[in-house]
């Protein structure tokens, strides 16, 4: 069967891209071609931006309570179709079906929070700021916003943004990752079924050409980006230079500090699922275990056992606990880091490369290194694969110093039963998401989310109350009636 070429959704219509550049979308577990995605042209962005700009004029006047009703409808459609969306997500990304279901649920929760727009959009009022003068601040929508998404959460990441933007009265263009465009293709069919007016929500497929067109288009007022730090920085700089609001969430190298008093079994379980869940392709994945004092011995043995117990295979199959990585190129990149770790003198105590794996697909079994140091590439750079590194730290001070020196600061966690160590860690660690006894400090739709240092470029972070700040402008009315 010939793979279908995907269309864009612009101004309420499914339309072909102007570009004839296409990419095969593969199931990374089987290498089956699922579809062809157009790599997009600047003219596609221009059409979407013009449609979204035209729709803004009337959408901003739709009362927030009515805008929320479209989102309630979308939430219902997402819930009714959650299993199909999870299956699409697994087929194009490779993560297990349980992981896909979890990510779809997190996306739906963003729609739920955005449904609260009538309350969350309220402003402030003070009567008599001077005699007979009242002052009122309101939030107003701004115009056309766009998001640029990474490959690792095909269904969820765009939902971190578009429900909030349209709840605020803005209109929107979504550019999914060209590696995993099918989940959003499906979500946008639900958007169509929810009955949003034409032009309010648009979908444009593509790669860097579309990204650069978004960052420079004069009608687009703001950009939300999620992806690697070098591209986040590029998007931040380019879009800001073109007068846009930007929030650009970048890459990560997350540290997990284990104190000697930590609960052993719970800590081992949390570390293992943090590092190997979604085949390590999570911006919140634990990458380095900082083993404080004599925790090193039980961590080394326990993590080895956990890695050996992981069942690698097609994420759509029951019982599989880790799927493939996204592509052949990414597999080579991860394998390159493993080779480099060995060359640089780290000890590969569990070598997932040699584990039983399906013949087709981009599989890398779970790998565990001990004796890692901060000078090694595996101790410094984001691998974004199922590779966990153990490094020794003399005490909490040494562990905190190691974390502070690293340029990225997305998430960090401490495992301990000592409240004072936990409190110090929470308040002092650089990471934007700081956790205690939790492997993955997952973003909650009703709280803000983003990174710190080189993991985030911008001011206002994603979802929660901050989304309502990002997608609106504050205006102040001063009134006197004599
Ligand atoms: P990526 O940076 O390669 O791609 C992200 C998006 O940018 C894609 O839509 C892609 O088309 C576009 N892009 C890629 N190269 C570009 C270029 N040179 N110019 C313009 N646009 C370009 O990231 P990825 O590989 O898809 O995703 C993995 C990365 O995302 C990891 O670094 C991970 O840590 C990060 N991530 C961060 C978060 C977070 O919340 N901070 C969440 C998920 C993923």
JSON list of N, CA and C in Angstrom, two decimals, residues 18 41-42 100 131 142 152 157-158 177 181 204 223 238 246 250 263 270 286 293 301 303 342 363 431 435 465-466 472:
[
{"chain": "A", "resi": 18, "resn": "UNK", "atom": "N", "xyz": [2.73, 23.38, 0.00]},
{"chain": "A", "resi": 18, "resn": "UNK", "atom": "CA", "xyz": [3.33, 23.92, -1.23]},
{"chain": "A", "resi": 18, "resn": "UNK", "atom": "C", "xyz": [4.68, 23.25, -1.53]},
{"chain": "A", "resi": 41, "resn": "UNK", "atom": "N", "xyz": [6.88, 24.66, 3.43]},
{"chain": "A", "resi": 41, "resn": "UNK", "atom": "CA", "xyz": [7.50, 25.83, 2.80]},
{"chain": "A", "resi": 41, "resn": "UNK", "atom": "C", "xyz": [7.07, 27.07, 3.57]},
{"chain": "A", "resi": 42, "resn": "UNK", "atom": "N", "xyz": [7.85, 28.14, 3.40]},
{"chain": "A", "resi": 42, "resn": "UNK", "atom": "CA", "xyz": [7.51, 29.41, 4.05]},
{"chain": "A", "resi": 42, "resn": "UNK", "atom": "C", "xyz": [6.11, 29.86, 3.62]},
{"chain": "A", "resi": 100, "resn": "UNK", "atom": "N", "xyz": [2.39, 5.95, 26.30]},
{"chain": "A", "resi": 100, "resn": "UNK", "atom": "CA", "xyz": [1.58, 6.82, 25.43]},
{"chain": "A", "resi": 100, "resn": "UNK", "atom": "C", "xyz": [0.29, 7.22, 26.12]},
{"chain": "A", "resi": 131, "resn": "UNK", "atom": "N", "xyz": [-9.21, 60.25, 44.32]},
{"chain": "A", "resi": 131, "resn": "UNK", "atom": "CA", "xyz": [-10.62, 60.52, 44.59]},
{"chain": "A", "resi": 131, "resn": "UNK", "atom": "C", "xyz": [-11.44, 60.49, 43.30]},
{"chain": "A", "resi": 142, "resn": "UNK", "atom": "N", "xyz": [-3.62, 38.62, 22.21]},
{"chain": "A", "resi": 142, "resn": "UNK", "atom": "CA", "xyz": [-2.58, 39.37, 21.48]},
{"chain": "A", "resi": 142, "resn": "UNK", "atom": "C", "xyz": [-2.66, 39.16, 19.97]},
{"chain": "A", "resi": 152, "resn": "UNK", "atom": "N", "xyz": [9.63, 13.83, 21.03]},
{"chain": "A", "resi": 152, "resn": "UNK", "atom": "CA", "xyz": [9.53, 12.81, 22.09]},
{"chain": "A", "resi": 152, "resn": "UNK", "atom": "C", "xyz": [8.17, 12.69, 22.76]},
{"chain": "A", "resi": 157, "resn": "UNK", "atom": "N", "xyz": [2.93, 17.44, 23.78]},
{"chain": "A", "resi": 157, "resn": "UNK", "atom": "CA", "xyz": [3.59, 18.76, 23.86]},
{"chain": "A", "resi": 157, "resn": "UNK", "atom": "C", "xyz": [2.77, 19.90, 23.23]},
{"chain": "A", "resi": 158, "resn": "UNK", "atom": "N", "xyz": [2.20, 19.73, 22.02]},
{"chain": "A", "resi": 158, "resn": "UNK", "atom": "CA", "xyz": [1.40, 20.86, 21.50]},
{"chain": "A", "resi": 158, "resn": "UNK", "atom": "C", "xyz": [0.23, 21.23, 22.42]},
{"chain": "A", "resi": 177, "resn": "UNK", "atom": "N", "xyz": [6.75, 17.89, 15.26]},
{"chain": "A", "resi": 177, "resn": "UNK", "atom": "CA", "xyz": [8.04, 17.36, 14.79]},
{"chain": "A", "resi": 177, "resn": "UNK", "atom": "C", "xyz": [7.79, 16.58, 13.50]},
{"chain": "A", "resi": 181, "resn": "UNK", "atom": "N", "xyz": [4.53, 13.26, 12.99]},
{"chain": "A", "resi": 181, "resn": "UNK", "atom": "CA", "xyz": [3.43, 14.20, 12.72]},
{"chain": "A", "resi": 181, "resn": "UNK", "atom": "C", "xyz": [2.03, 13.60, 12.87]},
{"chain": "A", "resi": 204, "resn": "UNK", "atom": "N", "xyz": [0.63, 23.11, 10.48]},
{"chain": "A", "resi": 204, "resn": "UNK", "atom": "CA", "xyz": [1.55, 23.17, 9.33]},
{"chain": "A", "resi": 204, "resn": "UNK", "atom": "C", "xyz": [2.69, 22.20, 9.59]},
{"chain": "A", "resi": 223, "resn": "UNK", "atom": "N", "xyz": [5.87, 32.78, 20.04]},
{"chain": "A", "resi": 223, "resn": "UNK", "atom": "CA", "xyz": [6.29, 31.42, 19.68]},
{"chain": "A", "resi": 223, "resn": "UNK", "atom": "C", "xyz": [6.61, 30.63, 20.96]},
{"chain": "A", "resi": 238, "resn": "UNK", "atom": "N", "xyz": [16.00, 34.37, 17.14]},
{"chain": "A", "resi": 238, "resn": "UNK", "atom": "CA", "xyz": [15.42, 34.80, 15.86]},
{"chain": "A", "resi": 238, "resn": "UNK", "atom": "C", "xyz": [14.03, 35.40, 16.07]},
{"chain": "A", "resi": 246, "resn": "UNK", "atom": "N", "xyz": [8.62, 34.98, 23.27]},
{"chain": "A", "resi": 246, "resn": "UNK", "atom": "CA", "xyz": [9.12, 33.61, 23.07]},
{"chain": "A", "resi": 246, "resn": "UNK", "atom": "C", "xyz": [9.25, 32.89, 24.40]},
{"chain": "A", "resi": 250, "resn": "UNK", "atom": "N", "xyz": [14.37, 23.97, 26.36]},
{"chain": "A", "resi": 250, "resn": "UNK", "atom": "CA", "xyz": [15.47, 23.26, 25.72]},
{"chain": "A", "resi": 250, "resn": "UNK", "atom": "C", "xyz": [15.80, 21.91, 26.33]},
{"chain": "A", "resi": 263, "resn": "UNK", "atom": "N", "xyz": [15.51, 5.21, 50.94]},
{"chain": "A", "resi": 263, "resn": "UNK", "atom": "CA", "xyz": [14.81, 3.93, 50.90]},
{"chain": "A", "resi": 263, "resn": "UNK", "atom": "C", "xyz": [15.28, 3.17, 49.65]},
{"chain": "A", "resi": 270, "resn": "UNK", "atom": "N", "xyz": [12.54, 4.03, 41.22]},
{"chain": "A", "resi": 270, "resn": "UNK", "atom": "CA", "xyz": [12.35, 5.38, 40.66]},
{"chain": "A", "resi": 270, "resn": "UNK", "atom": "C", "xyz": [13.50, 5.75, 39.71]},
{"chain": "A", "resi": 286, "resn": "UNK", "atom": "N", "xyz": [16.19, 10.94, 34.25]},
{"chain": "A", "resi": 286, "resn": "UNK", "atom": "CA", "xyz": [17.41, 11.01, 35.06]},
{"chain": "A", "resi": 286, "resn": "UNK", "atom": "C", "xyz": [18.56, 10.52, 34.21]},
{"chain": "A", "resi": 293, "resn": "UNK", "atom": "N", "xyz": [28.35, 8.89, 49.38]},
{"chain": "A", "resi": 293, "resn": "UNK", "atom": "CA", "xyz": [28.88, 7.98, 50.41]},
{"chain": "A", "resi": 293, "resn": "UNK", "atom": "C", "xyz": [28.69, 6.53, 50.04]},
{"chain": "A", "resi": 301, "resn": "UNK", "atom": "N", "xyz": [24.73, -2.43, 42.36]},
{"chain": "A", "resi": 301, "resn": "UNK", "atom": "CA", "xyz": [24.16, -3.77, 42.21]},
{"chain": "A", "resi": 301, "resn": "UNK", "atom": "C", "xyz": [22.68, -3.72, 41.85]},
{"chain": "A", "resi": 303, "resn": "UNK", "atom": "N", "xyz": [20.84, -1.27, 40.49]},
{"chain": "A", "resi": 303, "resn": "UNK", "atom": "CA", "xyz": [20.50, -0.70, 39.16]},
{"chain": "A", "resi": 303, "resn": "UNK", "atom": "C", "xyz": [20.84, -1.69, 38.05]},
{"chain": "A", "resi": 342, "resn": "UNK", "atom": "N", "xyz": [33.04, 4.14, 27.01]},
{"chain": "A", "resi": 342, "resn": "UNK", "atom": "CA", "xyz": [33.99, 3.05, 27.23]},
{"chain": "A", "resi": 342, "resn": "UNK", "atom": "C", "xyz": [35.41, 3.55, 26.95]},
{"chain": "A", "resi": 363, "resn": "UNK", "atom": "N", "xyz": [16.50, -0.37, 18.01]},
{"chain": "A", "resi": 363, "resn": "UNK", "atom": "CA", "xyz": [16.54, -0.72, 19.43]},
{"chain": "A", "resi": 363, "resn": "UNK", "atom": "C", "xyz": [17.94, -0.55, 20.02]},
{"chain": "A", "resi": 431, "resn": "UNK", "atom": "N", "xyz": [17.99, 23.41, 39.38]},
{"chain": "A", "resi": 431, "resn": "UNK", "atom": "CA", "xyz": [16.98, 22.89, 38.45]},
{"chain": "A", "resi": 431, "resn": "UNK", "atom": "C", "xyz": [15.63, 23.57, 38.65]},
{"chain": "A", "resi": 435, "resn": "UNK", "atom": "N", "xyz": [12.85, 17.76, 42.80]},
{"chain": "A", "resi": 435, "resn": "UNK", "atom": "CA", "xyz": [11.99, 16.71, 43.37]},
{"chain": "A", "resi": 435, "resn": "UNK", "atom": "C", "xyz": [12.66, 16.06, 44.57]},
{"chain": "A", "resi": 465, "resn": "UNK", "atom": "N", "xyz": [-0.78, 28.96, 35.55]},
{"chain": "A", "resi": 465, "resn": "UNK", "atom": "CA", "xyz": [-1.17, 30.38, 35.47]},
{"chain": "A", "resi": 465, "resn": "UNK", "atom": "C", "xyz": [-0.28, 31.16, 34.52]},
{"chain": "A", "resi": 466, "resn": "UNK", "atom": "N", "xyz": [0.99, 30.72, 34.42]},
{"chain": "A", "resi": 466, "resn": "UNK", "atom": "CA", "xyz": [1.92, 31.46, 33.55]},
{"chain": "A", "resi": 466, "resn": "UNK", "atom": "C", "xyz": [1.46, 31.45, 32.09]},
{"chain": "A", "resi": 472, "resn": "UNK", "atom": "N", "xyz": [-1.52, 36.54, 26.95]},
{"chain": "A", "resi": 472, "resn": "UNK", "atom": "CA", "xyz": [-2.32, 37.77, 27.01]},
{"chain": "A", "resi": 472, "resn": "UNK", "atom": "C", "xyz": [-1.43, 38.96, 27.34]}
]
